[in-house]
């Protein structure tokens, strides 16, 4: 349920700078919002444990995965008419306030709306249903007017105990606001850290939307470090409003020589990780090979270092157009450097790789998130591939690797990627180029 | 699935369908399916052996199958009778045979098994550890999916 939150916001992205997100819901047919930073999660539940002698708006307590939290019925709390949900499950918003976690029941939960905090207007003194001091503002979005509730004031700090809430319903301006002012002054330090987390969270969501780039332990370190340079470049306006922004954000991500043959220098560094001698079969898996540049580069460097092995490269991609051109890829460059010279022949359409190299590579149209049938592998070249796969499939792929790679097998990931389970790999480095050796 | 195998199947399916039905056939985007897939109602199956192992499945709804069989026979068929079944079986045979011929020209050697036909509701097909390439073809008689699951012999 939590995930709904960030996704929904992209619709609004284009229009304004979004720095405030709220979960919207309805109470007695009217729209309300709560700051998303206060919302822990959303859930549905029924059968609350009744607490005797509690205030009428306390619906009871609820066991949230082992934590007992109290459940407040917002409608009764605000003297609104409760929708008949007899025997049905209730919609709950679980709030994480400064002091405790509490759950509120609302009529229906709508979605997450992203707005610019500048658009929030102060509440009008004539507001009826809900006491004005519990309202932090009003905002208009796509034709709907949302009343933003200040949940810290409503439920925070003091228990939403009998006295206060009762007062709130009957007499509008009695209780002292002193404790709230004190708390507000402590907020900014944590708020900036939280804001950065939120900003990165939005960026991660946007990267998924625009470029199917998934944040995960594989690339999180890079996303964070990239965020600080991005912030320097863009100032306050860090959000990615469109595909171009997203592409700009990811522009430093691709590994060296993506979509091209590796140059001799890079190939040499990778070669240095290979075992010095090896005979027999040498199996390489190259998922996400695209048009095959990477596969040919790897074939040449392995053959150069280990001329006697029986090399087999299994190259996979799920982009049919790209991989279709791979088996007949021609070399347009005048020279690719010494590494490749021995392996090129002149074909009818220009220079091509010789039979030895071509026979070593098997290009397959295959989706690696499906089952992978692979031999025991000596090497895996998977640069900038897993980052574009949904995280639970990433896990699946790393599990596959741990299963099918020989001990001592070599894994080459993208320049800004790392394995999900670092414990299973030994990190090797040669002047900036990194490989992982299976333990 | 090996890239070189894809085109022969797509071309063969398209050529044969256009030829036998004498109609406009629209090629849709190819895609890969996971191992277990629903089958639409009538499935003609041809096994492959040789350099590879696997099978080709020509999959369509019963309604489309009857219409296609009617067109191919030049007479109106109303049910999935023996003639209709034989016709669809033959269609599968023609498509696979032409694909295999094209593949042989490229240097791959495949053998075929005799086609068989399976009909029924709510069927699904699974192939251990092979994903299937789906070649959807849309024609006035309905949708026909050529479902190819083959892998290199280990």
XYZ file of C-alpha atoms in Angstrom:
593
model
C 0.000 0.000 0.000
C 2.771 2.405 0.844
C 4.021 2.305 -2.675
C 0.893 3.826 -4.036
C 2.017 7.006 -2.473
C 4.980 8.128 -4.484
C 3.758 6.773 -7.769
C 0.578 8.714 -7.938
C 2.389 11.960 -7.767
C 3.951 11.839 -11.141
C 0.795 13.092 -12.806
C 1.237 16.382 -11.144
C 4.936 16.629 -11.682
C 4.916 18.720 -14.788
C 3.028 21.669 -13.442
C 4.644 22.883 -10.284
C 7.604 22.205 -8.122
C 6.463 19.511 -5.809
C 7.818 19.721 -2.327
C 4.869 18.597 -0.296
C 3.025 15.341 -0.605
C -0.087 14.394 1.189
C -2.210 11.330 1.510
C -5.743 12.310 0.680
C -8.890 10.762 2.069
C -12.495 11.594 2.633
C -14.498 12.210 5.752
C -18.224 12.659 5.302
C -17.778 13.268 1.603
C -15.164 15.987 1.901
C -11.519 15.766 0.885
C -8.749 15.985 3.432
C -5.014 15.525 3.333
C -2.304 14.511 5.768
C 1.394 15.228 5.261
C 2.894 12.033 3.855
C 5.865 12.272 6.163
C 3.547 11.575 9.043
C 2.006 8.542 7.399
C 3.601 5.234 8.216
C 1.312 3.095 6.154
C -2.195 2.473 5.026
C -4.144 -0.603 5.853
C -7.563 -2.085 6.200
C -8.710 -3.814 9.328
C -11.716 -4.828 11.272
C -12.397 -6.287 14.706
C -10.644 -3.771 16.891
C -10.275 -4.696 20.501
C -12.682 -2.579 22.440
C -11.251 -0.668 25.360
C -13.744 -0.144 28.145
C -14.334 3.338 29.430
C -12.415 4.962 26.581
C -13.587 8.127 24.872
C -16.234 7.507 22.221
C -13.865 8.321 19.352
C -11.415 5.629 20.464
C -12.428 2.699 18.410
C -10.167 0.391 20.365
C -6.700 -1.030 19.975
C -5.263 -2.904 17.055
C -2.396 -5.328 16.756
C -0.202 -4.071 13.924
C 2.254 -6.911 13.375
C 2.950 -7.202 17.052
C 2.697 -3.537 18.017
C -0.421 -2.511 19.843
C -1.654 0.841 18.580
C -4.745 2.785 19.408
C -7.306 3.412 16.747
C -9.113 6.737 16.565
C -12.244 7.190 14.531
C -11.718 10.553 12.858
C -15.378 10.925 12.060
C -16.523 10.671 15.627
C -13.569 12.757 16.704
C -14.679 15.583 14.465
C -18.374 15.058 15.011
C -18.950 13.974 11.445
C -21.405 11.448 10.273
C -19.814 8.023 10.079
C -20.507 6.042 6.942
C -22.215 2.752 7.662
C -19.504 0.127 7.479
C -21.162 -2.428 9.691
C -19.244 -5.689 9.612
C -16.997 -4.292 6.933
C -13.314 -3.530 7.162
C -12.326 0.024 7.933
C -9.776 2.113 6.075
C -6.960 3.045 8.383
C -4.149 5.503 8.010
C -1.376 4.634 10.394
C 0.469 7.734 11.484
C 3.932 7.976 12.880
C 3.929 11.028 15.078
C 6.859 12.397 17.024
C 5.943 10.551 20.130
C 3.975 7.507 19.053
C 2.276 5.541 16.347
C -1.465 5.838 16.108
C -4.063 4.773 13.647
C -7.004 6.798 12.391
C -10.090 5.537 10.640
C -11.400 7.497 7.672
C -14.181 6.926 5.183
C -12.015 6.193 2.172
C -8.429 6.694 1.224
C -7.962 8.321 -2.117
C -4.388 8.743 -3.297
C -1.227 10.723 -2.817
C -1.167 14.212 -4.173
C 1.979 16.192 -4.685
C 1.749 19.939 -4.443
C 3.952 22.930 -4.000
C 3.922 24.118 -0.413
C 3.528 27.653 -1.760
C 0.092 26.704 -2.980
C -1.128 25.963 0.516
C -3.386 28.690 1.795
C -4.155 29.385 5.404
C -7.442 28.004 6.653
C -10.393 30.286 6.527
C -11.735 31.265 9.936
C -15.219 30.253 8.935
C -14.389 26.595 8.537
C -17.170 24.588 9.955
C -16.811 20.928 10.550
C -13.334 20.801 11.905
C -11.806 23.069 14.429
C -9.567 25.549 12.663
C -6.526 24.998 14.809
C -6.279 21.421 13.591
C -6.027 22.596 10.026
C -2.653 23.552 8.696
C -4.002 24.854 5.412
C -6.130 24.380 2.357
C -4.922 23.529 -1.091
C -6.539 23.196 -4.464
C -5.427 20.406 -6.751
C -7.014 19.291 -10.002
C -10.337 20.760 -9.141
C -10.576 19.413 -5.632
C -10.083 21.393 -2.474
C -8.164 19.553 0.200
C -8.126 20.480 3.840
C -4.733 19.586 5.241
C -4.965 18.346 8.788
C -2.236 19.000 11.291
C -2.114 15.567 12.831
C 0.581 16.475 15.328
C -1.810 18.915 16.867
C -4.724 16.603 16.768
C -3.113 13.464 18.007
C 0.440 14.259 18.893
C 2.205 14.678 22.193
C -0.579 14.496 24.757
C -2.697 11.462 24.414
C -5.730 12.407 22.448
C -7.286 12.037 25.803
C -10.753 12.756 26.839
C -10.365 16.354 27.902
C -8.675 17.759 24.870
C -10.663 16.159 22.219
C -13.913 16.810 23.912
C -12.963 20.444 24.129
C -11.986 20.556 20.551
C -15.363 19.445 19.497
C -17.325 21.850 21.568
C -15.273 24.918 22.313
C -12.884 26.057 19.621
C -9.966 27.833 21.253
C -9.187 26.788 24.717
C -6.163 24.562 25.000
C -2.735 26.086 25.126
C -0.467 25.844 22.112
C 2.752 26.199 24.025
C 3.997 22.624 23.693
C 3.607 22.753 19.936
C 5.707 25.840 19.515
C 8.458 24.233 21.491
C 8.404 21.207 19.265
C 8.364 23.117 16.034
C 11.678 24.723 16.832
C 13.336 21.329 17.019
C 12.047 20.188 13.682
C 14.355 21.854 11.117
C 17.542 19.812 11.728
C 15.867 16.496 11.184
C 13.622 17.983 8.544
C 16.466 18.724 6.136
C 17.751 15.175 6.401
C 14.238 13.895 5.980
C 13.694 16.203 3.037
C 16.773 14.867 1.324
C 15.505 11.330 1.846
C 12.169 12.332 0.433
C 13.801 14.043 -2.536
C 15.866 10.959 -3.285
C 12.756 8.854 -2.844
C 10.936 10.921 -5.437
C 13.871 10.750 -7.802
C 14.020 6.988 -7.444
C 10.326 6.751 -8.245
C 10.710 9.032 -11.222
C 13.612 7.018 -12.588
C 11.388 3.955 -12.501
C 8.626 5.774 -14.326
C 10.673 7.359 -17.055
C 13.552 4.968 -17.596
C 12.641 1.737 -15.762
C 15.700 2.226 -13.636
C 15.226 0.585 -10.260
C 16.984 1.705 -7.145
C 18.288 -1.209 -5.084
C 21.356 -2.196 -3.085
C 23.033 -2.709 -6.462
C 23.131 0.988 -7.261
C 21.906 2.880 -4.198
C 25.335 4.137 -3.270
C 25.681 5.730 -6.663
C 22.184 7.259 -6.614
C 22.993 8.957 -3.320
C 26.355 10.282 -4.387
C 24.853 11.397 -7.672
C 22.173 13.257 -5.745
C 24.674 15.561 -4.088
C 26.292 16.509 -7.386
C 22.848 16.881 -8.952
C 21.836 19.198 -6.147
C 24.894 21.359 -6.705
C 24.040 21.559 -10.355
C 20.323 22.209 -10.022
C 20.059 24.090 -6.739
C 16.766 23.655 -4.977
C 14.888 22.344 -7.953
C 16.115 18.786 -7.732
C 13.044 16.930 -8.964
C 13.041 15.184 -12.301
C 10.164 16.709 -14.229
C 10.466 14.798 -17.474
C 12.372 12.135 -19.363
C 15.158 14.560 -20.267
C 15.771 15.330 -16.607
C 15.799 11.655 -15.766
C 18.250 10.969 -18.572
C 20.438 13.814 -17.398
C 20.405 12.404 -13.879
C 21.474 8.994 -15.151
C 23.933 10.322 -17.726
C 27.022 9.506 -15.621
C 25.688 6.023 -14.845
C 26.627 3.942 -17.903
C 29.852 1.996 -17.696
C 32.772 2.797 -19.976
C 32.263 1.754 -23.598
C 28.563 1.044 -23.306
C 27.219 0.457 -26.781
C 30.672 0.221 -28.271
C 33.691 -2.045 -28.447
C 35.916 -1.863 -25.394
C 39.194 -0.125 -26.028
C 42.426 -2.010 -25.456
C 43.159 -0.234 -22.203
C 39.854 -1.142 -20.589
C 39.974 -4.654 -22.013
C 43.469 -5.120 -20.604
C 42.351 -4.195 -17.121
C 39.503 -6.684 -17.327
C 41.910 -9.275 -18.745
C 44.120 -8.875 -15.696
C 41.399 -10.472 -13.558
C 41.274 -13.617 -15.696
C 43.137 -16.722 -14.605
C 46.581 -17.007 -16.182
C 46.030 -20.414 -17.688
C 42.969 -22.421 -18.265
C 42.097 -25.147 -20.677
C 38.907 -26.942 -21.434
C 35.607 -25.123 -21.426
C 35.303 -21.484 -20.489
C 31.701 -20.355 -20.140
C 30.700 -16.714 -20.059
C 27.230 -15.289 -19.552
C 26.525 -11.847 -20.940
C 22.975 -10.798 -20.082
C 21.886 -7.453 -21.493
C 24.302 -7.709 -24.413
C 22.226 -5.319 -26.570
C 23.728 -5.272 -30.068
C 26.623 -7.468 -29.037
C 29.529 -5.019 -28.743
C 30.227 -6.182 -25.223
C 30.017 -9.857 -26.162
C 32.510 -9.489 -29.014
C 34.862 -7.474 -26.813
C 34.771 -10.136 -24.123
C 35.221 -12.921 -26.669
C 38.347 -11.257 -28.046
C 39.902 -10.520 -24.689
C 39.332 -14.018 -23.361
C 40.641 -15.603 -26.569
C 43.651 -13.324 -26.433
C 44.528 -14.311 -22.905
C 43.467 -17.959 -23.043
C 43.854 -19.074 -26.656
C 43.456 -22.761 -25.859
C 40.146 -22.710 -24.073
C 36.918 -23.758 -25.677
C 35.108 -20.447 -25.232
C 31.346 -20.221 -25.111
C 29.623 -16.897 -24.512
C 25.903 -16.963 -23.912
C 24.646 -13.487 -24.740
C 21.081 -12.573 -23.837
C 18.898 -9.579 -24.435
C 15.179 -8.998 -24.456
C 15.352 -6.188 -27.000
C 14.608 -8.077 -30.188
C 15.612 -5.323 -32.586
C 18.996 -4.815 -31.010
C 19.955 -8.413 -30.541
C 18.812 -9.300 -34.053
C 21.675 -7.262 -35.445
C 24.217 -8.829 -33.101
C 25.141 -12.011 -34.995
C 26.122 -10.062 -38.113
C 27.595 -7.007 -36.439
C 30.098 -5.237 -38.687
C 33.087 -3.238 -37.568
C 32.922 0.270 -38.976
C 35.919 1.707 -37.227
C 39.179 1.766 -39.173
C 40.958 0.152 -36.275
C 39.815 -1.145 -32.939
C 43.297 -1.596 -31.587
C 45.683 -4.484 -31.356
C 43.410 -6.647 -29.292
C 40.923 -7.136 -32.103
C 43.172 -7.255 -35.160
C 43.770 -10.995 -35.012
C 40.084 -11.738 -34.906
C 38.786 -9.685 -37.834
C 38.202 -10.754 -41.414
C 36.920 -8.897 -44.423
C 33.383 -9.902 -45.198
C 31.068 -8.796 -47.963
C 29.667 -5.905 -45.918
C 32.923 -4.763 -44.357
C 35.043 -6.025 -41.539
C 33.526 -8.690 -39.353
C 34.712 -10.972 -36.617
C 36.121 -14.279 -37.749
C 34.444 -17.631 -37.427
C 36.299 -18.538 -34.268
C 34.823 -15.546 -32.433
C 31.379 -15.832 -33.992
C 31.118 -19.497 -33.160
C 32.055 -18.743 -29.586
C 29.073 -16.473 -29.035
C 25.496 -17.644 -28.872
C 23.089 -14.717 -29.114
C 19.710 -15.511 -27.682
C 16.517 -13.499 -27.499
C 15.720 -14.125 -23.877
C 14.254 -12.372 -20.885
C 16.590 -12.998 -17.966
C 13.823 -12.442 -15.433
C 12.427 -15.755 -16.646
C 14.167 -19.012 -15.837
C 17.777 -19.069 -16.903
C 19.202 -22.382 -18.021
C 22.949 -21.966 -17.846
C 26.025 -24.170 -17.647
C 28.563 -23.725 -14.842
C 29.973 -20.277 -15.539
C 33.556 -19.039 -15.378
C 32.659 -15.430 -15.981
C 29.631 -13.166 -16.035
C 29.613 -9.770 -17.693
C 26.471 -7.958 -16.627
C 27.108 -4.245 -16.848
C 24.230 -1.819 -16.238
C 21.703 -4.580 -16.676
C 20.296 -5.510 -13.264
C 19.646 -1.866 -12.461
C 16.929 -1.923 -15.087
C 15.165 -4.915 -13.571
C 12.608 -4.863 -10.767
C 14.323 -5.406 -7.408
C 12.893 -8.817 -6.551
C 14.036 -10.074 -9.942
C 17.464 -8.601 -9.230
C 17.581 -10.829 -6.209
C 16.545 -13.758 -8.373
C 19.379 -13.067 -10.783
C 22.004 -12.804 -8.065
C 20.700 -16.053 -6.609
C 21.107 -17.630 -10.030
C 24.677 -16.347 -10.194
C 25.576 -17.781 -6.837
C 24.121 -21.068 -7.983
C 25.668 -21.429 -11.405
C 29.015 -19.677 -11.128
C 32.086 -21.766 -10.449
C 34.019 -20.872 -7.301
C 36.586 -18.296 -8.339
C 34.337 -17.241 -11.218
C 34.534 -13.624 -12.250
C 31.645 -11.156 -12.178
C 31.887 -7.818 -13.975
C 29.131 -5.403 -13.035
C 28.502 -1.860 -14.199
C 30.965 0.788 -13.050
C 28.440 2.046 -10.511
C 26.945 -1.229 -9.424
C 27.787 -3.732 -6.722
C 26.540 -7.195 -5.866
C 23.484 -7.508 -3.620
C 25.211 -9.917 -1.286
C 28.772 -8.570 -0.924
C 29.689 -11.395 1.446
C 29.671 -13.921 -1.376
C 32.208 -12.046 -3.465
C 35.805 -10.924 -3.231
C 36.312 -7.439 -4.635
C 39.195 -7.038 -7.077
C 40.340 -3.729 -8.477
C 42.781 -2.687 -11.163
C 43.157 1.080 -11.619
C 39.476 1.912 -11.418
C 38.067 -1.225 -12.984
C 36.357 -3.510 -10.512
C 35.513 -7.186 -10.682
C 34.047 -9.578 -8.149
C 35.412 -13.049 -7.612
C 33.063 -15.679 -6.315
C 34.166 -17.059 -2.979
C 16.056 -18.519 -27.954
C 18.835 -18.181 -30.460
C 18.429 -15.010 -32.505
C 19.018 -16.727 -35.826
C 15.976 -18.957 -35.302
C 13.492 -16.158 -34.900
C 13.191 -14.789 -38.399
C 12.635 -18.103 -40.187
C 9.651 -18.825 -37.963
C 8.186 -15.364 -38.317
C 8.613 -15.361 -42.084
C 7.320 -18.877 -42.548
C 4.236 -18.222 -40.447
C 3.499 -14.999 -42.247
C 4.090 -16.396 -45.732
C 2.029 -19.516 -45.224
C -0.882 -17.734 -43.598
C -0.998 -15.094 -46.323
C -0.763 -17.746 -49.000
C -3.356 -20.227 -47.778
C -5.890 -17.667 -46.637
C -5.334 -15.231 -49.510
C -5.873 -12.349 -47.147
C -4.192 -9.541 -45.314
C -2.240 -10.859 -42.316
C -0.978 -8.412 -39.740
C 2.190 -9.161 -37.843
C 2.133 -7.994 -34.275
C 5.048 -7.493 -31.924
C 6.899 -10.592 -30.884
C 7.373 -11.308 -27.243
C 8.618 -13.910 -24.807
C 6.410 -15.802 -22.428
C 7.282 -17.647 -19.287
C 6.992 -21.348 -19.108
C 3.340 -21.943 -18.412
C 0.981 -20.289 -20.833
C -2.692 -20.570 -21.518
C -3.701 -22.111 -24.797
C -6.592 -20.536 -26.637
C -8.575 -23.639 -27.559
C -7.039 -25.342 -30.556
C -3.354 -26.125 -30.534
C -1.457 -27.864 -33.285
C 1.840 -29.206 -32.056
C 4.986 -30.067 -33.985
C 8.064 -31.349 -32.198
C 11.585 -30.406 -33.203
C 14.789 -32.362 -32.756
C 18.298 -32.202 -34.126
C 20.658 -29.362 -33.214
C 17.927 -28.220 -30.871
C 15.102 -29.645 -28.869
C 11.682 -28.126 -28.497
C 8.373 -27.674 -30.215
C 6.215 -25.333 -32.217
C 2.630 -24.746 -31.204
C 0.116 -23.072 -33.470
C -2.494 -21.708 -31.144
C -5.896 -20.196 -31.914
C -9.433 -20.112 -30.600
C -11.879 -22.742 -31.769
C -13.875 -20.124 -33.611
C -10.822 -18.887 -35.529
C -9.801 -22.467 -36.255
C -13.158 -23.239 -37.848
C -13.043 -20.050 -39.915
C -9.506 -20.715 -41.071
C -10.342 -24.309 -41.941
C -13.412 -23.097 -43.845
C -11.342 -20.665 -45.875
C -8.662 -23.230 -46.612
C -11.194 -25.820 -47.736
C -13.336 -23.371 -49.653
C -16.477 -24.560 -47.900
C -18.359 -23.543 -44.807
C -17.518 -25.691 -41.798
C -19.582 -25.368 -38.663
C -17.820 -27.477 -36.079
C -14.365 -28.689 -35.206
C -14.862 -31.916 -37.147
C -12.268 -34.291 -38.593
C -11.803 -32.193 -41.709
C -11.251 -29.024 -39.692
C -8.726 -30.773 -37.466
C -6.865 -32.244 -40.403
C -6.738 -28.835 -42.018
C -5.270 -27.096 -38.967
C -2.782 -29.941 -38.533
C -1.680 -29.479 -42.099
C -1.335 -25.747 -41.553
C 1.001 -26.386 -38.632
C 2.978 -28.799 -40.732
C 3.369 -26.311 -43.561
C 4.518 -23.483 -41.310
C 7.017 -25.562 -39.389
C 8.329 -27.275 -42.497
C 8.960 -23.993 -44.256
C 10.725 -22.593 -41.183
C 12.910 -25.664 -40.926
C 13.785 -25.396 -44.594
C 14.857 -21.793 -44.111
C 16.887 -22.792 -41.061
C 18.586 -25.555 -43.007
C 19.688 -22.945 -45.551
C 21.294 -21.040 -42.676
C 23.161 -24.135 -41.577
C 20.976 -25.457 -38.766
C 19.686 -28.985 -38.917
C 16.285 -29.703 -37.463
C 14.022 -32.722 -37.670
C 10.260 -32.616 -37.309
C 7.818 -34.921 -35.619
C 4.397 -35.522 -37.187
C 1.968 -32.825 -36.141
C -0.751 -33.528 -33.633
C -3.712 -31.421 -32.625
C -5.128 -30.775 -29.193
C -8.479 -29.129 -28.563
C -10.295 -28.203 -25.406
C -11.074 -25.418 -22.994
C -8.887 -23.996 -20.278
C -5.675 -25.626 -21.356
C -2.185 -24.456 -20.630
C 1.200 -25.583 -21.801
C 4.498 -25.672 -19.964
C 7.975 -26.527 -21.104
C 10.636 -27.184 -18.534
C 13.167 -24.355 -18.483
C 12.441 -23.009 -21.948
C 10.716 -19.731 -22.552
C 8.505 -19.457 -25.571
C 8.680 -16.941 -28.383
C 5.219 -15.806 -29.399
C 4.585 -14.627 -32.946
C 1.076 -13.174 -33.008
C -0.613 -12.892 -36.375
C -3.911 -11.091 -36.754
C -6.170 -11.867 -39.683
C -9.873 -11.502 -40.468
C -10.470 -15.046 -39.187
C -9.021 -14.159 -35.795
C -5.772 -14.228 -33.890
C -3.247 -16.996 -34.415
C -0.218 -17.301 -32.181
C 2.825 -19.209 -33.284
C 4.427 -20.317 -30.048
C 8.003 -21.529 -30.448
C 9.923 -23.011 -27.538
C 13.298 -24.416 -28.481
C 16.659 -24.588 -26.868
C 20.139 -25.630 -27.785
C 21.019 -29.165 -26.952
C 23.265 -29.164 -23.963
